[in-house]
mmCIF file of C-alpha atoms and ligand atoms in Angstrom:
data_model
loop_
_atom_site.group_PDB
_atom_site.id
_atom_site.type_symbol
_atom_site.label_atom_id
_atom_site.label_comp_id
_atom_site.label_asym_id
_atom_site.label_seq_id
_atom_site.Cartn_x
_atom_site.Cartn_y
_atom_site.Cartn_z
ATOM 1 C CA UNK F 1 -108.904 199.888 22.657
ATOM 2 C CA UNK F 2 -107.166 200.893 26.108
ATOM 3 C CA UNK F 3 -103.264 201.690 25.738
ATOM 4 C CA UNK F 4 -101.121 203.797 27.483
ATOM 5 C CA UNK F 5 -101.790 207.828 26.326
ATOM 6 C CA UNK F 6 -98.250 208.725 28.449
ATOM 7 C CA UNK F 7 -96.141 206.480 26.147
ATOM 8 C CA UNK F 8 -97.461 209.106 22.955
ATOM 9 C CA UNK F 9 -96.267 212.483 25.226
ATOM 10 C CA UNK F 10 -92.734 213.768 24.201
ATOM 11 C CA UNK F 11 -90.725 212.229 26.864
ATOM 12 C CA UNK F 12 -89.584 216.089 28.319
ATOM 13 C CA UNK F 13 -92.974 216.555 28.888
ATOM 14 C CA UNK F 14 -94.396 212.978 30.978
ATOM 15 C CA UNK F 15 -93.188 215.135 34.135
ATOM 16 C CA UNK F 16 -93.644 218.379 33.760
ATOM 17 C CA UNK F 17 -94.671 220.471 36.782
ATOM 18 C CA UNK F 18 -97.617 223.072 35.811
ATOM 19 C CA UNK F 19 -97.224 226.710 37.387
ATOM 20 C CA UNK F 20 -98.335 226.743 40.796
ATOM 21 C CA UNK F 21 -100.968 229.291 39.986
ATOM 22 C CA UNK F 22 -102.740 231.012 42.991
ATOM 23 C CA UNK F 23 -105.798 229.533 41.638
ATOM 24 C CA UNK F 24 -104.663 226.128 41.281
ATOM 25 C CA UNK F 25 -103.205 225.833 44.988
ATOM 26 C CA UNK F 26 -106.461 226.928 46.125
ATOM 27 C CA UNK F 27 -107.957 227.807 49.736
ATOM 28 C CA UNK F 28 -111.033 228.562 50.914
ATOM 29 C CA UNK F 29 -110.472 232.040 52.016
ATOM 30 C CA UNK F 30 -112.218 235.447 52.658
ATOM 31 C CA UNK F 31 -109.258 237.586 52.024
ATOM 32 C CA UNK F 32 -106.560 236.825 49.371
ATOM 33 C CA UNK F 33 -103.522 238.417 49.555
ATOM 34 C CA UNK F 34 -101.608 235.348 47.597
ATOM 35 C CA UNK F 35 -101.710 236.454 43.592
ATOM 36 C CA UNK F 36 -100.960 240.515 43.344
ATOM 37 C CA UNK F 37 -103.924 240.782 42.348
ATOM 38 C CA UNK F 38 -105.786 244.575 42.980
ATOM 39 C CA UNK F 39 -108.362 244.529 45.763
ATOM 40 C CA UNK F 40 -110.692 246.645 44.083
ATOM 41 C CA UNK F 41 -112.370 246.159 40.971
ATOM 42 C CA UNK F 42 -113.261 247.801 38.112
ATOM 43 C CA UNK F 43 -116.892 248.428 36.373
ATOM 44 C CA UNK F 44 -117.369 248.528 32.712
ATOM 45 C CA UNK F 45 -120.138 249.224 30.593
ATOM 46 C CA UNK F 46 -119.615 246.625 27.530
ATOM 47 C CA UNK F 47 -122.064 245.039 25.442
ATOM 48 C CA UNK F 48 -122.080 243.708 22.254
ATOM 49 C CA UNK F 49 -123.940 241.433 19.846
ATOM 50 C CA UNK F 50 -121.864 241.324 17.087
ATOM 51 C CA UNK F 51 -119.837 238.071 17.822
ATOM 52 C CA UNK F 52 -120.678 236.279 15.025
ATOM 53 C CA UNK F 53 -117.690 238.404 13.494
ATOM 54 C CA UNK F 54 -114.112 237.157 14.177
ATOM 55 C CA UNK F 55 -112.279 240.057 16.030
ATOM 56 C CA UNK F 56 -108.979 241.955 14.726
ATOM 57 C CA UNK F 57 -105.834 240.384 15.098
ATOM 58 C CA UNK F 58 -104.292 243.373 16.594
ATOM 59 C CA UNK F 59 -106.908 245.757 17.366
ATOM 60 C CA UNK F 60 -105.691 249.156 16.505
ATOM 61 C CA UNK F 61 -107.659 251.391 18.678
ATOM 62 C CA UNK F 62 -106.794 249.237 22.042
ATOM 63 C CA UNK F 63 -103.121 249.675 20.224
ATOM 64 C CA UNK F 64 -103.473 253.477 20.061
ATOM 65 C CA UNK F 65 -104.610 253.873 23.566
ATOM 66 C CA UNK F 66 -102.107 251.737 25.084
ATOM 67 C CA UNK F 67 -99.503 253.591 23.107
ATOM 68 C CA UNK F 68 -100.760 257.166 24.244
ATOM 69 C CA UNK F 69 -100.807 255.754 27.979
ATOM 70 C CA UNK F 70 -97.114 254.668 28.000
ATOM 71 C CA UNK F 71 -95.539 257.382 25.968
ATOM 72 C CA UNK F 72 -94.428 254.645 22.249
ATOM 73 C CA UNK F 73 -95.341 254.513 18.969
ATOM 74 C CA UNK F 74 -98.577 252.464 18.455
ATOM 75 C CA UNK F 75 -95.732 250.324 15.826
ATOM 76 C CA UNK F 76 -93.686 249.721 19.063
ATOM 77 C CA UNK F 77 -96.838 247.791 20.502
ATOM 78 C CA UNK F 78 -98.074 243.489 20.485
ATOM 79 C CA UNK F 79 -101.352 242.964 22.344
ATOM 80 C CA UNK F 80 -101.196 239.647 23.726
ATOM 81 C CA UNK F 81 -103.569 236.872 26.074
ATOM 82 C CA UNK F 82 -101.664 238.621 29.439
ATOM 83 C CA UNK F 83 -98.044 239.007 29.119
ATOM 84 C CA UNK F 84 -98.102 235.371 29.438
ATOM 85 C CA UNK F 85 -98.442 234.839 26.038
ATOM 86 C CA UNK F 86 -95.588 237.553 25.454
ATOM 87 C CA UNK F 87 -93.176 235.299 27.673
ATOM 88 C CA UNK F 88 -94.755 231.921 24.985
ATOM 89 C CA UNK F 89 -93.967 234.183 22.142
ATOM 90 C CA UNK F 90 -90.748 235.211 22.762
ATOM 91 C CA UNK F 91 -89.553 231.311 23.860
ATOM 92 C CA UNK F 92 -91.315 230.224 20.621
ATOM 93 C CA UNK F 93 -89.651 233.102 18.369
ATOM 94 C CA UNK F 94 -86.030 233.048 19.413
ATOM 95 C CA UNK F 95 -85.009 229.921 21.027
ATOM 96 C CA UNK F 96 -84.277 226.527 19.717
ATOM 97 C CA UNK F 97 -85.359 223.449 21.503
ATOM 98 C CA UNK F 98 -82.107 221.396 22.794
ATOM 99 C CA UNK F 99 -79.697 223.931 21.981
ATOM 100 C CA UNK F 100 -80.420 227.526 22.916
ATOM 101 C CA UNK F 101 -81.084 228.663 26.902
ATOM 102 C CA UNK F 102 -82.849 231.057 28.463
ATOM 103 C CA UNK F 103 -81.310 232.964 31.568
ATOM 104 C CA UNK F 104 -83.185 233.828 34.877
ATOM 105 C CA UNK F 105 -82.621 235.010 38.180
ATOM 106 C CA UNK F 106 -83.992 233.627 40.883
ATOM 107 C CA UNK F 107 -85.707 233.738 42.992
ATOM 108 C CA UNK F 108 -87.783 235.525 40.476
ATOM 109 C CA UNK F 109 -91.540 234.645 38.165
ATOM 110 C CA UNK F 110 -92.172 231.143 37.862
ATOM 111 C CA UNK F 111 -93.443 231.035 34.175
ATOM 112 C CA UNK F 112 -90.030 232.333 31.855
ATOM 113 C CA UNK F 113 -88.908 228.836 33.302
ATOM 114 C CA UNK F 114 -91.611 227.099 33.239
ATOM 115 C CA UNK F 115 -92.608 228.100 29.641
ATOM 116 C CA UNK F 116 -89.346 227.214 28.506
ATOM 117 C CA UNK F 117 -89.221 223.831 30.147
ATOM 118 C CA UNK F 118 -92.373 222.738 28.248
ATOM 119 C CA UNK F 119 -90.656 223.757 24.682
ATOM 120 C CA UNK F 120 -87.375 221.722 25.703
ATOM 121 C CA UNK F 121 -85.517 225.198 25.669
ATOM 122 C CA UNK F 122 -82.840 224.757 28.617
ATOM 123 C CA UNK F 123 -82.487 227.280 31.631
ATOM 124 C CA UNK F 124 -79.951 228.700 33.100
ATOM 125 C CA UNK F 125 -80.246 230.398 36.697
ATOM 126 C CA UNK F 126 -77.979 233.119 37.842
ATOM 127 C CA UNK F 127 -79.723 233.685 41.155
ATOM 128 C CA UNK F 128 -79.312 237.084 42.786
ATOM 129 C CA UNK F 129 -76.975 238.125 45.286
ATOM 130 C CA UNK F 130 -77.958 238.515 49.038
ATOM 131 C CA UNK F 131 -79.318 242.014 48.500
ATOM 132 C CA UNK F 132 -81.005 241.148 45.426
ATOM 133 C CA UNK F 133 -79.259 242.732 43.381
ATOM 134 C CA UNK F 134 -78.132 240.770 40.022
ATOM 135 C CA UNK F 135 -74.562 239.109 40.243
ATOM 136 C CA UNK F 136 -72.969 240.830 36.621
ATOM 137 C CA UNK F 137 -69.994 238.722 36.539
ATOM 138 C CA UNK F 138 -71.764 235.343 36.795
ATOM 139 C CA UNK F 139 -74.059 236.517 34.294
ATOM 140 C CA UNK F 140 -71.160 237.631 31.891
ATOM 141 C CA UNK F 141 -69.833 234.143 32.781
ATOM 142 C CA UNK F 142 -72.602 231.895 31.997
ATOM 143 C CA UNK F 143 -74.077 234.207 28.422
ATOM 144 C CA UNK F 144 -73.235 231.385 26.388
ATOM 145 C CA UNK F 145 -75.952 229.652 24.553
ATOM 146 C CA UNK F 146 -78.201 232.298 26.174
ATOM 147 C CA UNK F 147 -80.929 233.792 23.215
ATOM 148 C CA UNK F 148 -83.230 235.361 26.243
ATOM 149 C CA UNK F 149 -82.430 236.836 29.534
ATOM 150 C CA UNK F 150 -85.120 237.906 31.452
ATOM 151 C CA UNK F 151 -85.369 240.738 34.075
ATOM 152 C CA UNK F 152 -88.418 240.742 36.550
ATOM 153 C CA UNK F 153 -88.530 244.479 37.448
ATOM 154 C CA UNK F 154 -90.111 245.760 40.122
ATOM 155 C CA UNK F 155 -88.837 241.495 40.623
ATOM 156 C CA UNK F 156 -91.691 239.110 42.150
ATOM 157 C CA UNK F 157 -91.208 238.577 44.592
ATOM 158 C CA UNK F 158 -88.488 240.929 46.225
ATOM 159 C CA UNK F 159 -90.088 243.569 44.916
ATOM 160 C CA UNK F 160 -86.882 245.351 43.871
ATOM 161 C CA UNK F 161 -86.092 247.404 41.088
ATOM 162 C CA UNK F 162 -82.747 246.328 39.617
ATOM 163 C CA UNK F 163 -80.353 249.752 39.147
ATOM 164 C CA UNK F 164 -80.527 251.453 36.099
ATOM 165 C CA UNK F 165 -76.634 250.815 35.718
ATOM 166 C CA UNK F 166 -77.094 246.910 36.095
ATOM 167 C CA UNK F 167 -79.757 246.924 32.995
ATOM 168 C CA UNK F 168 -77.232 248.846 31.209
ATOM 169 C CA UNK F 169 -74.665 246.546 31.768
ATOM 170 C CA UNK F 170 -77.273 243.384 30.649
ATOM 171 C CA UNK F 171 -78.188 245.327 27.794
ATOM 172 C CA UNK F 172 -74.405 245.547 26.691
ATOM 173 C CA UNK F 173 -73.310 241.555 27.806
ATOM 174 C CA UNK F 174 -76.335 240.814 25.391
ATOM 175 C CA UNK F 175 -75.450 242.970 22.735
ATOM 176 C CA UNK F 176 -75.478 240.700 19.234
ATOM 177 C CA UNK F 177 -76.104 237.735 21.305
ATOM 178 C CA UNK F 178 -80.068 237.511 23.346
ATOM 179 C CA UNK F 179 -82.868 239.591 23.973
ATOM 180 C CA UNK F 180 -83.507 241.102 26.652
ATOM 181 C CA UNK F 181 -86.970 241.414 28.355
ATOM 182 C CA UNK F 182 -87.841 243.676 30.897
ATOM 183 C CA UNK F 183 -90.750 242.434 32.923
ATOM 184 C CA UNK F 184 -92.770 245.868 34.383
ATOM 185 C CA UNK F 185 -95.991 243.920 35.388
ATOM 186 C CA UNK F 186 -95.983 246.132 38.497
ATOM 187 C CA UNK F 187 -94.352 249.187 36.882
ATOM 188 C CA UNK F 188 -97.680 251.234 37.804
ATOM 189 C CA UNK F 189 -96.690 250.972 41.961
ATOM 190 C CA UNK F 190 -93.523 252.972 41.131
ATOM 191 C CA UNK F 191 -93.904 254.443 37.949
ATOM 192 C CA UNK F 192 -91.300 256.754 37.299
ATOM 193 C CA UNK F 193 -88.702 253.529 36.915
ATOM 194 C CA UNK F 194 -90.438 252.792 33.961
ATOM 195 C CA UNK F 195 -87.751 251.951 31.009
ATOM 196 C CA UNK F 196 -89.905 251.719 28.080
ATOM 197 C CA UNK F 197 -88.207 254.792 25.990
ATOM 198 C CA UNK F 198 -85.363 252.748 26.166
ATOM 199 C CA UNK F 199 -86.229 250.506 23.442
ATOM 200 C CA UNK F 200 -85.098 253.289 21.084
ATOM 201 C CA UNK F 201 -81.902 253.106 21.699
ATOM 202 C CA UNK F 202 -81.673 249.203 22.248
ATOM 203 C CA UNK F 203 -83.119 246.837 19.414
ATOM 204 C CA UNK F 204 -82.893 243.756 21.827
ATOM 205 C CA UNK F 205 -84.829 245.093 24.338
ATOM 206 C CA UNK F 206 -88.580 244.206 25.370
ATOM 207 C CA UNK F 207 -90.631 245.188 27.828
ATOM 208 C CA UNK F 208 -93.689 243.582 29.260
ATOM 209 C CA UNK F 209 -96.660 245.027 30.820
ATOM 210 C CA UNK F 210 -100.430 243.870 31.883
ATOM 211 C CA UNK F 211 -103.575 244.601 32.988
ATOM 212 C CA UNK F 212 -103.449 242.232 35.163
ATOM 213 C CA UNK F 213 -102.123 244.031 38.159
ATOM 214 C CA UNK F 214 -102.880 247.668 38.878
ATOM 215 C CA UNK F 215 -105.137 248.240 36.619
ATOM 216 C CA UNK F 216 -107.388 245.166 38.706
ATOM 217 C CA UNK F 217 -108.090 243.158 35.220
ATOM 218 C CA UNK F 218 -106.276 239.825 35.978
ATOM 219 C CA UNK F 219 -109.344 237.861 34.697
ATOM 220 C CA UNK F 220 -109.621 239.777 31.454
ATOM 221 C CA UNK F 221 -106.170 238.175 30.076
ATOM 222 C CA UNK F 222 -104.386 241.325 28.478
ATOM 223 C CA UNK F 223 -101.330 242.436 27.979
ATOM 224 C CA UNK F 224 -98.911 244.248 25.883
ATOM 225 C CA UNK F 225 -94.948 243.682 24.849
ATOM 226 C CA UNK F 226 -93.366 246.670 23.979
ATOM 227 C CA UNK F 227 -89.815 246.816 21.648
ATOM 228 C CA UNK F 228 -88.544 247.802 18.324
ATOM 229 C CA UNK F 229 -90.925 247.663 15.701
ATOM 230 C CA UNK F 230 -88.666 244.944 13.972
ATOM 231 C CA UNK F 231 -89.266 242.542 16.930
ATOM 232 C CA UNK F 232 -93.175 243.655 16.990
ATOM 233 C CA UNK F 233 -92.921 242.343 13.561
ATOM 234 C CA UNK F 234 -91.630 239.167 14.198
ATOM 235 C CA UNK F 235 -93.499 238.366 16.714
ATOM 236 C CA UNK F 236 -96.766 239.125 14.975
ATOM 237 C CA UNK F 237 -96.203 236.335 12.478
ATOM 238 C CA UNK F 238 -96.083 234.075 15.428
ATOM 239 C CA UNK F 239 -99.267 235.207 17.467
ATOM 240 C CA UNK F 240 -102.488 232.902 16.649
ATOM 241 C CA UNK F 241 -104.808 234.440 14.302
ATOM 242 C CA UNK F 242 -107.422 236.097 16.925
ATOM 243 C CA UNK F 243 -105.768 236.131 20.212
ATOM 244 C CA UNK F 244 -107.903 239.038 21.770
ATOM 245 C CA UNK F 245 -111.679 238.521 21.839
ATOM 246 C CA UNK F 246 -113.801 241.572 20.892
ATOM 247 C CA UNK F 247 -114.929 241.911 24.469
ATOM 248 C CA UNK F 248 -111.921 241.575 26.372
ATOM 249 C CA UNK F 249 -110.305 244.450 23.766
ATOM 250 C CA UNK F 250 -113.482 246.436 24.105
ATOM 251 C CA UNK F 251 -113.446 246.274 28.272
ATOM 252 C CA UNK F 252 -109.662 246.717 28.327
ATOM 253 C CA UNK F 253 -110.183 250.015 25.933
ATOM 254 C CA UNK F 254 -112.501 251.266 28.388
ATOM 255 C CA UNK F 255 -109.838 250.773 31.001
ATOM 256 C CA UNK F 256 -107.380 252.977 29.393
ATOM 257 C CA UNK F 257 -109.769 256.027 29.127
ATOM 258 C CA UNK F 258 -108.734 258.918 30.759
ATOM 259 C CA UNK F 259 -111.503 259.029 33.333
ATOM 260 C CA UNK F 260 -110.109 255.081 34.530
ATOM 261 C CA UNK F 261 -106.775 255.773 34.147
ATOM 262 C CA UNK F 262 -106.829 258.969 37.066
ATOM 263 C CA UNK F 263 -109.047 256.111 39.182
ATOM 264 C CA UNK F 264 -106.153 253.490 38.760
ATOM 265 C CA UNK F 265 -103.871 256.237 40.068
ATOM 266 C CA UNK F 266 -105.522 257.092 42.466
ATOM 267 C CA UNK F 267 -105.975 253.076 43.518
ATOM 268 C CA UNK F 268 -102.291 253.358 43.194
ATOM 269 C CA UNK F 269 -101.904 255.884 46.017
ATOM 270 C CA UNK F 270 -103.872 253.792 48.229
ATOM 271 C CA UNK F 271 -102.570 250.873 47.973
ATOM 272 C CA UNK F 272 -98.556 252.131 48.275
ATOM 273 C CA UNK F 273 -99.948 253.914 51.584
ATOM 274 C CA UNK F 274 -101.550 250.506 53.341
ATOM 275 C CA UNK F 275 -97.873 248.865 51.691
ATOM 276 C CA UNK F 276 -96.215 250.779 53.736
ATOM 277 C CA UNK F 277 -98.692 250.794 56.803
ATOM 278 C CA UNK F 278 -98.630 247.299 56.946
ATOM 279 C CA UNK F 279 -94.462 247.149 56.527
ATOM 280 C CA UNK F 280 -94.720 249.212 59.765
ATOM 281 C CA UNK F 281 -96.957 247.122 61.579
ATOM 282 C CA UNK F 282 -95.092 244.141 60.472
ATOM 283 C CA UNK F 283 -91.757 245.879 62.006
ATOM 284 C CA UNK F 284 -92.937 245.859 65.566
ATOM 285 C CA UNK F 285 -94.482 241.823 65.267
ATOM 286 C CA UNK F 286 -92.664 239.878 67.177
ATOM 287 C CA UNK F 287 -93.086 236.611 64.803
ATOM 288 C CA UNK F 288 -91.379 238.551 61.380
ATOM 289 C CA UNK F 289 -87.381 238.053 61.448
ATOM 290 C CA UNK F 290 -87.249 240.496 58.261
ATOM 291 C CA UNK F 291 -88.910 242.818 55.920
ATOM 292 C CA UNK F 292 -87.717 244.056 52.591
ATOM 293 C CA UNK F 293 -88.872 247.701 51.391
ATOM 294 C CA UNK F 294 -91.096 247.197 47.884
ATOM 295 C CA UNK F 295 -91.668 248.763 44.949
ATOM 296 C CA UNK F 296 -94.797 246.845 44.237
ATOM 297 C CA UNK F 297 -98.337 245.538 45.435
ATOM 298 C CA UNK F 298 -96.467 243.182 47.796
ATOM 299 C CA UNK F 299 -94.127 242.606 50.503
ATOM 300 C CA UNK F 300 -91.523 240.084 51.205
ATOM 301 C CA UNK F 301 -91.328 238.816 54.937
ATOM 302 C CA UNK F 302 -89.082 236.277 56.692
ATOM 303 C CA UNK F 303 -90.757 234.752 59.568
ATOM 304 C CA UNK F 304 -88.969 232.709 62.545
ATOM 305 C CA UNK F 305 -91.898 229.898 62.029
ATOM 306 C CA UNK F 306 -93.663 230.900 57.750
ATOM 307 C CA UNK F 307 -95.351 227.343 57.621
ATOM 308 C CA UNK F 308 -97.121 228.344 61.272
ATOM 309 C CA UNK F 309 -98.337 231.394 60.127
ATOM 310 C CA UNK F 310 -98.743 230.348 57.008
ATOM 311 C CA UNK F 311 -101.437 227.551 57.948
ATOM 312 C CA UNK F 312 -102.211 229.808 60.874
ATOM 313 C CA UNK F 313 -103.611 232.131 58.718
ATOM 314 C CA UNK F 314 -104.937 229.891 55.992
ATOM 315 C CA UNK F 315 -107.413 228.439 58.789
ATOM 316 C CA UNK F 316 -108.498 231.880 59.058
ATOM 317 C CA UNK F 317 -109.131 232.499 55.250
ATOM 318 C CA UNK F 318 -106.250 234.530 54.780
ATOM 319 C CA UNK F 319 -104.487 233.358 52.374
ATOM 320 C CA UNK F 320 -100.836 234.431 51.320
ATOM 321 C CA UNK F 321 -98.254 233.191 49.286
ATOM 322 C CA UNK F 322 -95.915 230.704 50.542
ATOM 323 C CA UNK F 323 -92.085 231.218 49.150
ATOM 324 C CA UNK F 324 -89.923 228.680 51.310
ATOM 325 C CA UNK F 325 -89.340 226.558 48.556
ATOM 326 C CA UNK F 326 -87.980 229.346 46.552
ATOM 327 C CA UNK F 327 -83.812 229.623 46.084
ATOM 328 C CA UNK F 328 -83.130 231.310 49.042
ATOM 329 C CA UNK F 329 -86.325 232.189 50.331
ATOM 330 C CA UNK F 330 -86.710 229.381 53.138
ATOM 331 C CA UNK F 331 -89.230 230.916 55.955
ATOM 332 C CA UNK F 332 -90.673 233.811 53.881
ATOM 333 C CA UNK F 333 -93.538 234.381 52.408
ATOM 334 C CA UNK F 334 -94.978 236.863 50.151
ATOM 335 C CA UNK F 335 -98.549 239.382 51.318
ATOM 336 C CA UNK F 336 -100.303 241.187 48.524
ATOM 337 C CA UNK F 337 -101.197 244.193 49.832
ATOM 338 C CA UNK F 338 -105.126 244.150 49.856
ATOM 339 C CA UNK F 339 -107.461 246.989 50.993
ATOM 340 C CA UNK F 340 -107.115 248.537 54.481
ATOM 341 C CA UNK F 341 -109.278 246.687 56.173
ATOM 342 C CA UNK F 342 -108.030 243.716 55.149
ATOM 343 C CA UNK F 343 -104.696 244.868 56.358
ATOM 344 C CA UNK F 344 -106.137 245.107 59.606
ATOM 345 C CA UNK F 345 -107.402 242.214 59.981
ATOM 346 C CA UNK F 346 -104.184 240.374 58.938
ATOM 347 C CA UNK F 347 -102.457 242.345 61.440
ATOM 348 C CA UNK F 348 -104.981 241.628 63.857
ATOM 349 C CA UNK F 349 -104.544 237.737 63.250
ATOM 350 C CA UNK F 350 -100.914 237.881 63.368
ATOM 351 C CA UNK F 351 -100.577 239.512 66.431
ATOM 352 C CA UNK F 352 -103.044 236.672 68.074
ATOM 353 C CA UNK F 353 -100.616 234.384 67.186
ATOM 354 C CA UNK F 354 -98.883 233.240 70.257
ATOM 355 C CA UNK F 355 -95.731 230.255 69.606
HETATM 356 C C1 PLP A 401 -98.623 238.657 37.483
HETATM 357 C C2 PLP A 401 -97.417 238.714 36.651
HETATM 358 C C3 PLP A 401 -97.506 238.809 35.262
HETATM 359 C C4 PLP A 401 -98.846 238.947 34.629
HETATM 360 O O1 PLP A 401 -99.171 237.941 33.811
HETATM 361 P P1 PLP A 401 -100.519 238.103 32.965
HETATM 362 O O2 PLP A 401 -100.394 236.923 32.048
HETATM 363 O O3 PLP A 401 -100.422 239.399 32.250
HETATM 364 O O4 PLP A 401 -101.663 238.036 33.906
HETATM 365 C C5 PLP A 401 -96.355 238.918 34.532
HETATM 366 N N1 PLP A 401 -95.150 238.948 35.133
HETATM 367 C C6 PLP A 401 -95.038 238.881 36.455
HETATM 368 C C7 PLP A 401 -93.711 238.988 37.085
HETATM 369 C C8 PLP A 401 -96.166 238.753 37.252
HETATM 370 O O5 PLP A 401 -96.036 238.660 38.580
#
């Protein structure tokens, strides 16, 4: 019996466009520089045989030592699959399908919108202004409907931080009306912008955060949403059963030791110093039109000719992130900022590259 599967779909779905992970674009390359990801890896020493046991939904000692490392209440904490599965939670937990809309602005992270999409929850896009900075008064103008606003900050892939005053302001148009979530996946690069005492004094705020990025676990899938305990609550009677696997909560426990922690810092240090080596070198190339300052593990570059040196480069292994199809990002591209050498070498390419 051979039918048509597409006709049993929901019909917002038959069309859907997946996130274009880096993984799922592809490449055959030697040195990536197209996901954030952290050059350098990180060794632990787990083992364990006791997996016939299902693990804790919330395991409480990962929960304490994520809560001593950014300065909450182990109450104000959700450990989730990556902060991916904070983003499904939230869409899940406050917005209805059809009627309620999320707000983003772009060009910003692909997955608040695509998430949404998939539940039928509509979107509404503010984008930034030509600084990117966020543009209050359309914001204030378009609130209605609006259950979840979300802030990318440092964004991806400006690699901005947003002014303290403009959160404020968000904070107070979404007063009574949306939550607002505060995306710090690369709060590590520039940590003293972190916001997370905040959510004291704000019971719609939440903040995301990962292992994912500095802390170079992006294939152990963990992450943490931060917020008023109330939320934490909520949100806990919506998270599957065992969403953290005993090793993954065991590894990423290791990673918040002390001794890791002052090596992640350290990684840190190093990788802000080639970021800004390589925005130097960038400067004098004769092929970049312009080059935004960042506050994360990547940079933001217009080129006169991106697709050239984007496939330019691709041929050569070195793969980065391609943006022109972005709002407002035609001819740029985004670099993770990888180890030294590789820095080098992408510098060296480039300036081989005659038009
Ligand atoms: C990489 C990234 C994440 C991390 O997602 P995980 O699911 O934790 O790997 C979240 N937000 C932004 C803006 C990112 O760039």
């Amino acid at each position: 019996m051979i039918f048509n599967i597409e006709k049993l779909v929901q019909p917002h779905l038959r069309k859907i466009i997946p996130y274009q992970s880096a993984r799922r674009i592809g490449g055959k390359g030697s040195i990536w520089l197209n996901a954030n990801e952290s050059p350098f890896s990180i060794e632990n020493t787990i083992k364990r045989n006791n997996l016939n046991r299902y693990p804790e939904c919330q395991p409480k000692n990962l929960i304490l030592k994520y809560a001593s490392y950014s300065n909450v209440n182990f109450k104000n904490i959700l450990v989730t699959r990556g902060s991916d599965e904070g983003i499904d939670l939230l869409s899940r937990t406050f917005c209805i399908p059809e009627k309620d809309s999320i707000m983003i602005f772009p060009p910003t992270y692909d997955m608040y919108s695509v998430t949404a999409k998939i539940m039928g929850i509509n979107v509404k896009q503010v984008p930034l202004l030509k600084n990117w900075d966020l543009d209050i008064l359309n914001i204030k103008l378009h609130i209605k409907n609006v259950k979840i606003i979300y802030l990318c900050r440092p964004n991806n892939p400006t690699g901005n931080c947003f002014s303290i005053q403009s959160i404020k302001k968000i904070l107070e148009i979404a007063y009574k009306r949306a939550i607002v979530v505060v995306d710090e996946a690369y709060i590590e690069f520039c940590y003293d912008k972190n916001i997370s005492s905040w959510i004291h004094k704000y019971s719609h705020l939440v903040i995301l955060r990962t292992l994912s990025k500095a802390f170079s676990l992006a294939g152990l899938r963990c992450g943490f949403l931060v917020s008023n305990k109330k939320i934490i609550k909520i949100l806990s009677k919506i998270i599957p059963p065992y969403p953290i696997s005993i090793p993954t909560s065991d590894i990423a426990e290791e990673a918040l030791s002390k001794k890791n922690i002052d090596i992640i810092k350290k990684n840190v240090v190093l990788l802000n110093q080639n970021k800004n080596w390589l925005i130097e070198s960038l400067k004098k190339n004769v092929l970049v039109e312009k080059i935004y300052d960042s506050d994360a593990n990547y940079i933001l570059v217009k080129f006169y000719s991106s697709h050239k040196v984007f496939t330019f480069l691709w041929n050569k292994g070195i793969i980065l992130r391609d943006q022109s199809k972005k709002t407002n990002l035609k001819r740029y591209l985004r670099i993770s900022i990888g180890t030294k050498n590789e820095c080098l070498i992408l510098i060296k390419s480039l300036n081989s590259l005659k038009l």
